[in-house]
Amino acid sequence: MIQLGVIVVYLLLLVGLGLSANRLFRGTAKDYMLASHSIGPFLLLMSLFGTTMTAFALVGSTGRAYVMGAGVYGLLASASGIVHSLCFLLIGVPLWSLGRRHGYTTQIQFFRDRLESNFIGYLLFPILVFLVVGYLMVGVLGGGAVVQTVTAGTFGDVDWLASSNYGVPSWLASGVICCVVLTYVFYGGMRGTAWANTFQTSVFMALGVVTFFVIAKAIGGTDNLFENLVIATKQVPEIQLARAKIPKPVFFSFLLIPLSVGMFPHIFQHWLTARSANAFKLSIIVHPIFIMIVWVPCVLLGIWASGPESGIPPGTDENAVLGMLVQTHAGPVLAGLLTAGILAAIMSSLDSQFLCVGTMFTEDILLHNRSGEQLNEQQVVRAARGFIIGVVGLTYVLSLILPRSVFDLGLWSFSGFTGLFPLVFAAIYWRRLTAAGAIGGVLSVLVTWSILFWRSGFGSNARYSFPEAPVNLGVATLPQLHPVVFIFVVAAIAIVVISLFSRPPSEKTLAKFFRR
Amino acid sequence: MKYAVWILVVFLLVFHQDYWQWNNATLDFGFLPRSLTYHIGISIAAAVVWMLATKFCWPEGLEEASEHSKQEDARA
């Protein structure tokens, strides 16, 4: 019961923070969606990092390390340290500059303008929202799973909670988490989100380190930190220390996954909140270190959980591993705090995603080409909130119908965004990109992603690769790769080939987006 | 220097694919699996390379956009 009390207090604190930010709200849609471009280097770092670190990074990484071993860090964390910062520099900074110069609020506004095409917006909108829903499910599922695991046994005399081990059922926890995030996003807008992200990123980084040391002490059983670390790792099966469970071609494929950051609509919106281009520098430099601070303890916890002294039974659901470690090894107050830290990471992504889908709906659909009757600022904000509620409701229902591994669900969402990366890269750096090329590229992502997702049993086959068997090309053999490679390559080829065979953009547009 | 920094980025990506120690289960300091130690090194090296990139590869003409938009905001 104490754990639950601590979690509830934390959630109330967040709602209070959102309401406080509301007092600084300037009453304009621009302030609601972009915090009036007022975010400095530190807040930008914390909100970008908090947004990219979600249930995938904490619950997913611990669970996947429990299954596949220590190689999970190289698979995604160190790759993200390189590629995320690359995206911030090569995509984020130029888009910030173009966004400020031409007044964009969403990615779609940029693409419509750059490609002289309204249709690209109507094509991209449902695809981006669909992929964001997949990403949202990661947080909703992860948060529910952690709360259910940590509160197991709290309501021992309530029969109807037997299926959730007498804890708060994951469906209820997920619903409450969605409501809390909705509240502070609605009242605080982007400013509230940036504040909440900064607060929550600090909370989950600090408590993450505490979790690590507490569990190390519990497994090691001594008062010496270093000895505890050694004992905890010594009990891990040797196969978990190397990378025998990760095929090399899949490891290579994963270098592409972090490119998804370049096309996340919520990250685009955070980029535009920056006060100046220089505000990006701190994020670009520190992001790899922050990833390391979060992922190294999670991966170590995951491999420790696979050892006999961890108290985690073999074959445990990977989504539940982090929650079980906390519940098994921390006292009730600390377990509550640590759970709050995990929820902080999850919610600091959900908030940005909620806000961005509302912004996209109002800017790219509702207000786009609107003539005659104009909406006032309050009506715009209200419409954004209505759409957000619809998307969150859909996500929540899907999370109940299609429960999947947090890690795999995240990967499928990221694969779709990675497939769209060649589009944003070409839009910034390639003068010859045309609307037809862009539309062809987006459609190719839609087709390849859908087919491969279907072939993987709608994400249920975690080891699905493409090609499905090695292909002998005569001079070499094409190995089985993660589906992201095929999606990415086909999109890039479609964009280049179709652009070269279609009419180039007008000189006026080129002058607007490129220097001579 | 700009090109040197981009070459370092390519090196980071190449050295990230450390196939030569795939099955190495050695523990560094008694508790860190070798693959983890190595990739922690990659993360730290990435931060250093990106620090160099912000110094030597920073795009030009950005302040102009910033100033222009500030004036627009002030007018609004």
XYZ file of C-alpha atoms in Angstrom:
592
model
C 0.000 0.000 0.000
C 2.919 2.368 0.737
C 4.262 1.925 -2.818
C 0.886 2.836 -4.214
C 0.685 5.915 -1.948
C 4.067 7.173 -3.146
C 3.071 6.639 -6.791
C -0.212 8.518 -6.292
C 1.567 11.453 -4.593
C 4.008 11.646 -7.487
C 1.227 11.682 -10.061
C -0.557 14.462 -8.157
C 2.697 16.431 -8.061
C 2.889 16.246 -11.834
C -0.636 17.491 -12.257
C 0.281 20.417 -9.979
C 3.319 21.200 -12.113
C 1.181 21.313 -15.250
C -1.287 23.635 -13.561
C 1.575 25.924 -12.453
C 2.851 26.160 -16.018
C -0.676 27.112 -17.035
C -0.297 30.349 -15.028
C 2.451 31.395 -17.436
C 0.396 30.427 -20.497
C 0.152 33.419 -22.843
C -3.213 32.352 -24.242
C -1.981 31.870 -27.823
C -1.821 28.701 -29.900
C 1.871 29.432 -30.601
C 2.620 29.475 -26.896
C 0.558 26.313 -26.335
C 2.323 24.408 -29.127
C 5.842 25.855 -29.180
C 6.254 27.662 -25.829
C 6.799 30.835 -27.897
C 10.281 29.574 -28.970
C 11.579 30.353 -25.481
C 13.360 27.129 -24.485
C 17.060 27.463 -23.630
C 19.884 24.863 -23.810
C 19.256 23.094 -20.492
C 15.491 22.737 -20.866
C 15.977 21.661 -24.493
C 18.493 18.993 -23.458
C 16.235 17.647 -20.729
C 13.076 17.688 -22.821
C 14.723 16.122 -25.900
C 16.393 13.464 -23.798
C 13.305 12.822 -21.675
C 11.231 12.502 -24.828
C 13.547 10.018 -26.527
C 13.933 7.908 -23.371
C 10.660 6.107 -22.843
C 9.428 2.751 -21.571
C 11.528 1.386 -24.424
C 14.717 2.596 -22.720
C 13.932 1.466 -19.176
C 11.396 -1.369 -19.203
C 12.345 -2.518 -22.717
C 16.126 -2.435 -22.323
C 16.085 -4.245 -18.966
C 13.680 -6.867 -20.295
C 15.593 -7.395 -23.533
C 18.948 -7.629 -21.694
C 17.323 -10.275 -19.464
C 16.515 -12.229 -22.639
C 19.475 -11.443 -24.947
C 22.320 -10.352 -22.688
C 24.704 -7.409 -22.408
C 24.926 -6.868 -26.170
C 21.647 -4.945 -26.010
C 23.608 -1.823 -25.022
C 25.632 -1.846 -28.248
C 22.552 -2.814 -30.210
C 20.743 0.418 -29.457
C 22.259 2.650 -26.782
C 25.715 3.389 -28.165
C 24.259 3.477 -31.690
C 21.692 6.042 -30.523
C 24.437 8.096 -28.894
C 26.049 8.499 -32.297
C 22.987 8.716 -34.524
C 20.619 10.836 -32.379
C 23.170 13.620 -32.080
C 23.850 13.288 -35.799
C 20.127 13.835 -36.431
C 20.009 16.815 -34.054
C 22.887 18.419 -35.975
C 22.030 17.491 -39.570
C 18.228 17.549 -39.366
C 17.220 19.405 -36.203
C 19.308 22.545 -36.583
C 18.426 23.190 -40.275
C 14.739 22.477 -39.602
C 14.786 24.849 -36.639
C 16.270 27.515 -38.893
C 13.719 26.927 -41.680
C 10.901 26.671 -39.153
C 11.801 29.987 -37.553
C 12.278 31.703 -40.903
C 9.021 30.517 -42.441
C 6.877 30.083 -39.336
C 6.360 26.297 -39.329
C 4.845 24.503 -36.373
C 4.760 20.975 -37.799
C 6.803 18.788 -40.126
C 3.952 18.621 -42.607
C 3.932 22.401 -43.053
C 7.596 22.171 -43.996
C 7.062 19.310 -46.451
C 4.058 20.977 -48.090
C 6.013 24.172 -48.610
C 9.242 22.518 -49.704
C 7.506 20.113 -52.115
C 4.828 22.529 -53.377
C 2.238 19.856 -52.624
C -0.833 19.788 -50.414
C -1.309 16.095 -51.026
C 1.949 15.140 -49.299
C 0.431 16.551 -46.092
C -2.761 14.519 -46.377
C -0.686 11.418 -47.131
C 1.816 11.913 -44.317
C -0.664 12.912 -41.614
C -2.381 9.524 -41.070
C 0.931 7.669 -41.428
C 2.682 9.819 -38.832
C -0.281 9.596 -36.444
C -0.417 5.809 -36.926
C 3.294 5.437 -36.146
C 2.975 7.754 -33.141
C 0.107 5.598 -31.861
C 2.453 2.589 -32.052
C 5.045 4.536 -30.079
C 2.413 5.684 -27.572
C 1.448 2.059 -26.983
C 5.008 1.417 -25.801
C 4.526 3.917 -22.964
C 0.977 2.945 -22.128
C 1.793 -0.787 -21.977
C 5.101 -0.246 -20.166
C 3.600 2.003 -17.490
C 0.706 -0.356 -16.808
C 2.985 -3.401 -16.603
C 5.342 -1.728 -14.108
C 2.580 -0.509 -11.764
C 0.832 -3.895 -11.784
C 4.061 -5.731 -11.000
C 5.206 -3.371 -8.260
C 1.848 -3.262 -6.477
C 1.319 -7.050 -6.642
C -0.087 -8.345 -3.323
C -1.283 -4.907 -2.153
C -4.960 -5.922 -2.243
C -4.686 -9.521 -1.021
C -8.361 -9.754 0.001
C -9.895 -8.433 -3.227
C -10.896 -11.455 -5.277
C -11.454 -9.681 -8.590
C -7.799 -8.568 -8.583
C -6.516 -12.153 -8.553
C -5.657 -11.969 -12.266
C -3.342 -9.021 -11.589
C -1.671 -10.777 -8.627
C -3.733 -8.620 -6.239
C -2.071 -5.455 -7.481
C -3.403 -2.513 -9.485
C -4.412 -4.044 -12.832
C -2.289 -2.858 -15.753
C -5.372 -1.637 -17.656
C -6.307 0.624 -14.749
C -2.749 1.881 -14.234
C -2.390 2.607 -17.960
C -5.667 4.533 -17.927
C -4.660 6.636 -14.905
C -1.261 7.403 -16.446
C -2.952 8.588 -19.663
C -5.308 10.835 -17.655
C -2.491 12.410 -15.624
C -0.441 13.172 -18.725
C -3.504 14.506 -20.542
C -4.186 16.848 -17.622
C -0.805 18.500 -17.525
C -0.517 18.634 -21.309
C -3.943 20.264 -21.557
C -3.250 22.861 -18.899
C 0.434 23.437 -19.488
C 0.814 23.008 -23.263
C 4.381 22.840 -24.550
C 5.696 24.967 -21.675
C 4.157 22.587 -19.125
C 5.484 19.639 -21.104
C 9.020 21.056 -21.191
C 8.924 21.725 -17.449
C 7.427 18.336 -16.659
C 10.003 16.673 -18.915
C 12.870 18.424 -17.178
C 11.515 17.514 -13.769
C 10.791 13.925 -14.781
C 14.097 13.428 -16.570
C 15.917 14.544 -13.408
C 13.732 12.200 -11.344
C 14.225 9.121 -13.505
C 17.966 9.627 -13.927
C 18.517 10.097 -10.175
C 16.180 7.286 -9.137
C 17.518 5.037 -11.888
C 20.985 5.228 -10.358
C 19.509 4.633 -6.884
C 17.593 1.588 -8.193
C 20.786 0.188 -9.611
C 22.711 0.459 -6.348
C 19.834 -0.815 -4.192
C 19.354 -3.923 -6.337
C 23.130 -4.497 -6.535
C 23.260 -4.419 -2.737
C 20.311 -6.798 -2.445
C 21.839 -9.341 -4.833
C 25.426 -8.896 -3.609
C 24.494 -8.884 0.073
C 27.520 -6.909 1.338
C 28.082 -3.295 2.343
C 30.785 -2.812 -0.260
C 29.399 -1.416 -3.524
C 32.181 -2.778 -5.700
C 31.894 -6.272 -4.191
C 28.140 -6.186 -4.756
C 28.626 -5.355 -8.424
C 31.109 -8.206 -8.808
C 28.884 -10.737 -6.997
C 25.778 -9.691 -8.957
C 27.565 -10.142 -12.285
C 29.354 -13.394 -11.307
C 26.001 -15.207 -10.921
C 25.014 -14.371 -14.520
C 25.211 -17.224 -17.100
C 28.220 -16.695 -19.397
C 26.085 -16.568 -22.540
C 24.465 -13.386 -21.206
C 27.829 -11.602 -20.996
C 28.644 -11.924 -24.714
C 26.489 -11.541 -27.803
C 25.888 -15.100 -28.967
C 22.113 -14.472 -28.951
C 22.332 -11.472 -31.295
C 22.964 -12.259 -34.992
C 25.647 -9.978 -36.467
C 23.510 -8.810 -39.427
C 20.769 -7.790 -36.994
C 23.318 -5.860 -34.907
C 24.359 -4.036 -38.072
C 20.715 -3.361 -39.037
C 20.086 -1.659 -35.723
C 22.382 1.216 -36.690
C 19.456 2.467 -38.807
C 16.826 2.372 -36.045
C 17.955 5.593 -34.264
C 17.548 7.531 -37.537
C 13.856 7.453 -36.642
C 14.525 10.455 -34.385
C 14.902 12.583 -37.522
C 11.237 11.966 -38.401
C 9.566 11.865 -34.948
C 6.945 14.618 -35.140
C 7.175 15.281 -31.390
C 10.938 15.761 -31.624
C 10.414 18.198 -34.516
C 8.079 20.205 -32.286
C 10.636 20.215 -29.465
C 13.323 21.398 -31.892
C 11.168 24.375 -32.801
C 10.808 25.417 -29.165
C 14.528 26.302 -29.071
C 15.318 29.938 -28.360
C 18.333 29.911 -30.687
C 20.410 27.540 -32.809
C 23.099 27.563 -30.131
C 20.602 26.023 -27.694
C 21.086 22.746 -29.608
C 24.798 22.453 -28.829
C 24.395 21.151 -25.287
C 21.932 18.477 -26.444
C 24.200 17.334 -29.279
C 27.195 16.905 -26.962
C 25.578 15.534 -23.809
C 22.927 13.237 -25.312
C 25.277 10.194 -25.724
C 26.404 10.542 -22.100
C 22.848 10.775 -20.806
C 21.902 7.669 -22.787
C 24.852 5.893 -21.193
C 23.806 6.962 -17.676
C 20.326 5.486 -18.197
C 21.080 2.401 -20.297
C 24.172 0.951 -18.560
C 22.361 0.364 -15.230
C 19.277 -0.975 -17.056
C 21.294 -3.469 -19.106
C 23.245 -4.624 -16.047
C 19.988 -5.039 -14.120
C 18.607 -7.062 -17.024
C 21.531 -9.492 -17.130
C 21.613 -9.769 -13.321
C 17.906 -10.699 -13.458
C 18.824 -13.723 -15.582
C 21.047 -15.106 -12.784
C 19.834 -17.493 -10.069
C 20.400 -15.023 -7.194
C 18.192 -12.308 -8.662
C 14.892 -13.719 -7.427
C 13.443 -13.468 -10.933
C 12.082 -16.826 -12.159
C 13.328 -18.017 -15.573
C 10.855 -17.312 -18.350
C 9.450 -14.147 -16.754
C 7.640 -11.800 -19.151
C 10.349 -9.329 -20.231
C 8.030 -6.323 -19.713
C 7.738 -7.288 -16.017
C 11.445 -7.778 -15.234
C 12.282 -4.242 -14.066
C 9.129 -4.009 -11.953
C 9.816 -7.399 -10.363
C 13.402 -6.448 -9.524
C 12.187 -3.290 -7.806
C 9.380 -5.091 -5.990
C 11.610 -7.953 -4.867
C 14.635 -5.978 -3.708
C 13.530 -2.516 -2.542
C 11.557 -1.616 0.602
C 8.024 -0.259 0.104
C 8.898 3.463 0.221
C 11.882 3.080 -2.054
C 9.923 0.768 -4.370
C 7.266 3.484 -4.644
C 9.893 6.122 -5.420
C 11.662 3.906 -7.921
C 8.389 3.141 -9.656
C 7.689 6.870 -9.793
C 11.070 7.242 -11.497
C 10.171 4.626 -14.095
C 6.799 6.266 -14.688
C 8.579 9.620 -15.012
C 10.556 8.305 -17.968
C 7.452 6.886 -19.577
C 5.318 9.981 -19.087
C 8.022 12.374 -20.250
C 7.605 10.837 -23.700
C 3.853 10.415 -23.675
C 3.305 14.130 -23.001
C 5.240 15.314 -26.055
C 3.552 12.730 -28.236
C 0.083 13.729 -27.011
C 0.813 17.385 -27.665
C 2.264 16.804 -31.122
C -0.682 14.808 -32.458
C -2.994 17.631 -31.364
C -0.768 20.209 -33.009
C -0.597 18.222 -36.240
C -4.366 17.863 -36.359
C -5.064 21.565 -35.919
C -2.226 22.910 -38.069
C -2.150 20.350 -40.877
C -5.813 19.425 -41.198
C -8.107 21.822 -39.356
C -6.474 25.157 -40.158
C -4.823 24.196 -43.441
C -6.390 26.041 -46.400
C -9.151 27.271 -44.105
C -10.998 30.175 -45.678
C -14.045 32.196 -44.614
C -14.902 31.459 -41.040
C -11.787 31.701 -38.892
C -11.292 29.940 -35.591
C -10.110 31.913 -32.589
C -7.156 30.797 -30.459
C -9.331 29.110 -27.827
C -11.200 27.102 -30.452
C -7.917 25.918 -31.952
C -6.596 24.786 -28.576
C -9.941 23.071 -27.843
C -9.874 21.222 -31.172
C -6.300 20.081 -30.494
C -7.359 18.734 -27.109
C -10.334 16.896 -28.626
C -8.164 15.146 -31.185
C -5.602 14.220 -28.530
C -8.322 12.561 -26.431
C -9.425 10.561 -29.480
C -5.885 9.358 -30.244
C -5.140 8.500 -26.617
C -8.428 6.592 -26.395
C -7.536 4.619 -29.522
C -4.045 3.893 -28.187
C -5.451 2.736 -24.874
C -7.919 0.356 -26.529
C -5.215 -1.008 -28.864
C -2.895 -1.597 -25.901
C -5.597 -3.790 -24.360
C -6.289 -5.696 -27.582
C -2.733 -6.093 -28.905
C -0.404 -6.591 -25.929
C 3.147 -7.012 -27.253
C 6.683 -6.765 -25.947
C 7.461 -3.099 -25.291
C 10.780 -3.535 -27.062
C 9.353 -5.079 -30.248
C 6.446 -2.676 -30.468
C 8.879 0.228 -30.215
C 11.065 -1.276 -32.925
C 8.188 -1.493 -35.407
C 7.201 2.093 -34.779
C 10.825 3.239 -35.108
C 11.235 1.207 -38.326
C 8.405 3.174 -39.942
C 9.934 6.493 -38.916
C 13.363 5.348 -40.119
C 11.810 4.524 -43.494
C 10.716 8.159 -43.723
C 14.199 9.473 -42.856
C 15.432 9.622 -46.497
C 12.512 11.980 -47.164
C 13.492 14.572 -44.564
C 17.176 14.263 -45.418
C 16.505 14.788 -49.122
C 14.129 17.669 -48.413
C 16.913 19.529 -46.601
C 19.939 18.632 -48.696
C 18.816 17.591 -52.200
C 17.551 20.324 -54.531
C 16.288 17.761 -57.036
C 13.760 16.156 -54.626
C 10.270 16.413 -56.094
C 6.759 15.966 -54.727
C 6.343 12.833 -56.862
C 9.565 11.385 -55.452
C 8.471 12.183 -51.904
C 5.014 10.664 -52.421
C 6.579 7.559 -53.977
C 8.934 7.251 -51.006
C 6.144 7.576 -48.444
C 3.959 5.050 -50.280
C 6.872 2.622 -50.462
C 7.247 2.853 -46.670
C 3.532 2.259 -46.251
C 3.624 -0.841 -48.454
C 6.890 -2.421 -47.272
C 6.197 -1.724 -43.581
C 2.664 -3.160 -43.796
C 3.747 -6.331 -45.593
C 6.659 -7.012 -43.257
C 4.573 -6.252 -40.145
C 1.973 -8.717 -41.396
C 4.660 -11.318 -42.172
C 5.990 -10.943 -38.617
C 2.584 -11.949 -37.233
C 1.740 -8.299 -36.485
C 4.853 -7.932 -34.369
C 4.428 -11.164 -32.417
C 7.528 -12.772 -33.973
C 10.352 -10.898 -32.246
C 12.991 -12.596 -34.399
C 11.414 -11.814 -37.743
C 14.052 -10.841 -40.345
C 14.002 -9.942 -44.003
C 14.926 -11.607 -46.286
C 13.302 -14.508 -44.465
C 16.180 -16.803 -45.501
C 19.696 -15.853 -46.678
C 19.718 -15.032 -50.414
C 22.587 -16.220 -52.570
C 23.506 -13.390 -54.953
C 26.283 -15.316 -56.682
C 29.199 -13.167 -55.546
C 27.886 -12.832 -52.010
C 25.075 -13.923 -49.733
C 22.524 -11.411 -48.507
C 22.023 -12.231 -44.818
C 18.792 -11.984 -42.844
C 18.487 -8.409 -41.624
C 16.090 -6.492 -39.430
C 13.107 -5.370 -41.588
C 14.108 -1.715 -41.088
C 16.918 -2.119 -43.651
C 14.572 -3.151 -46.443
C 12.026 -0.438 -45.584
C 14.765 2.220 -45.527
C 16.530 1.129 -48.725
C 13.337 0.815 -50.788
C 12.187 4.267 -49.632
C 15.541 5.860 -50.481
C 15.590 4.268 -53.948
C 11.974 5.259 -54.641
C 12.644 8.872 -53.640
C 15.754 9.199 -55.805
C 14.499 7.378 -58.900
C 11.038 8.974 -59.023
C 12.468 12.445 -58.330
C 14.918 12.109 -61.222
C 12.071 11.167 -63.569
C 9.697 13.947 -62.515
C 9.642 17.716 -62.949
C 12.110 19.566 -60.661
C 10.838 22.037 -58.042
C 10.365 25.662 -59.100
C 13.247 28.139 -58.876
C 11.209 30.155 -56.372
C 10.976 27.178 -54.002
C 14.638 26.308 -54.429
C 15.591 29.911 -53.653
C 13.490 29.743 -50.515
C 15.142 26.593 -49.174
C 18.671 26.527 -50.569
C 21.545 28.957 -50.682
C 23.154 29.512 -54.061
C 39.207 20.375 -39.464
C 35.599 20.075 -40.588
C 36.426 17.040 -42.736
C 38.503 15.512 -39.953
C 35.478 15.634 -37.656
C 33.251 13.911 -40.223
C 35.929 11.239 -40.686
C 35.822 10.710 -36.912
C 32.040 10.235 -37.129
C 32.576 7.555 -39.789
C 35.175 5.908 -37.537
C 32.638 5.853 -34.700
C 30.121 4.053 -36.911
C 32.746 1.580 -38.147
C 34.151 0.827 -34.691
C 30.633 0.403 -33.377
C 30.475 -2.860 -35.367
C 32.937 -4.726 -33.098
C 32.519 -8.207 -34.557
C 36.008 -9.260 -33.430
C 34.909 -9.575 -29.787
C 31.481 -11.092 -30.393
C 31.837 -14.058 -28.064
C 34.129 -12.397 -25.557
C 32.630 -12.914 -22.097
C 35.534 -11.303 -20.227
C 34.579 -9.161 -17.251
C 36.356 -5.830 -16.849
C 36.814 -4.622 -13.257
C 35.160 -7.897 -12.267
C 31.639 -6.804 -13.190
C 31.473 -5.113 -16.624
C 31.087 -7.462 -19.620
C 33.675 -6.539 -22.255
C 31.080 -5.641 -24.888
C 29.502 -3.222 -22.416
C 32.836 -1.647 -21.474
C 33.687 -1.221 -25.132
C 30.388 0.408 -26.026
C 30.563 2.704 -22.993
C 33.824 3.841 -24.576
C 31.973 4.393 -27.864
C 29.386 6.553 -26.057
C 32.066 8.703 -24.446
C 33.947 8.997 -27.735
C 30.679 10.047 -29.416
C 30.235 12.904 -26.939
C 33.790 14.105 -27.647
C 33.310 13.887 -31.435
C 30.002 15.777 -31.238
C 31.676 18.450 -29.122
C 34.203 18.885 -31.932
C 31.367 18.906 -34.470
C 29.551 21.751 -32.695
C 32.810 23.710 -32.836
C 34.029 22.957 -36.355
C 30.965 21.775 -38.321
C 28.333 24.216 -37.103
C 26.101 25.427 -39.971
C 26.464 29.048 -41.035
C 23.772 31.724 -41.326
C 21.650 30.481 -38.441
C 21.780 33.658 -36.396
C 20.316 35.527 -39.357
C 17.234 33.277 -39.209
C 17.051 33.722 -35.478
C 17.243 37.517 -35.675
C 14.634 37.619 -38.427
C 12.207 35.505 -36.430
C 12.797 37.515 -33.255
C 11.785 40.649 -35.137
C 8.703 38.835 -36.427
C 7.813 37.763 -32.897
C 8.300 41.302 -31.606
C 5.990 42.659 -34.309
C 3.352 40.030 -33.419
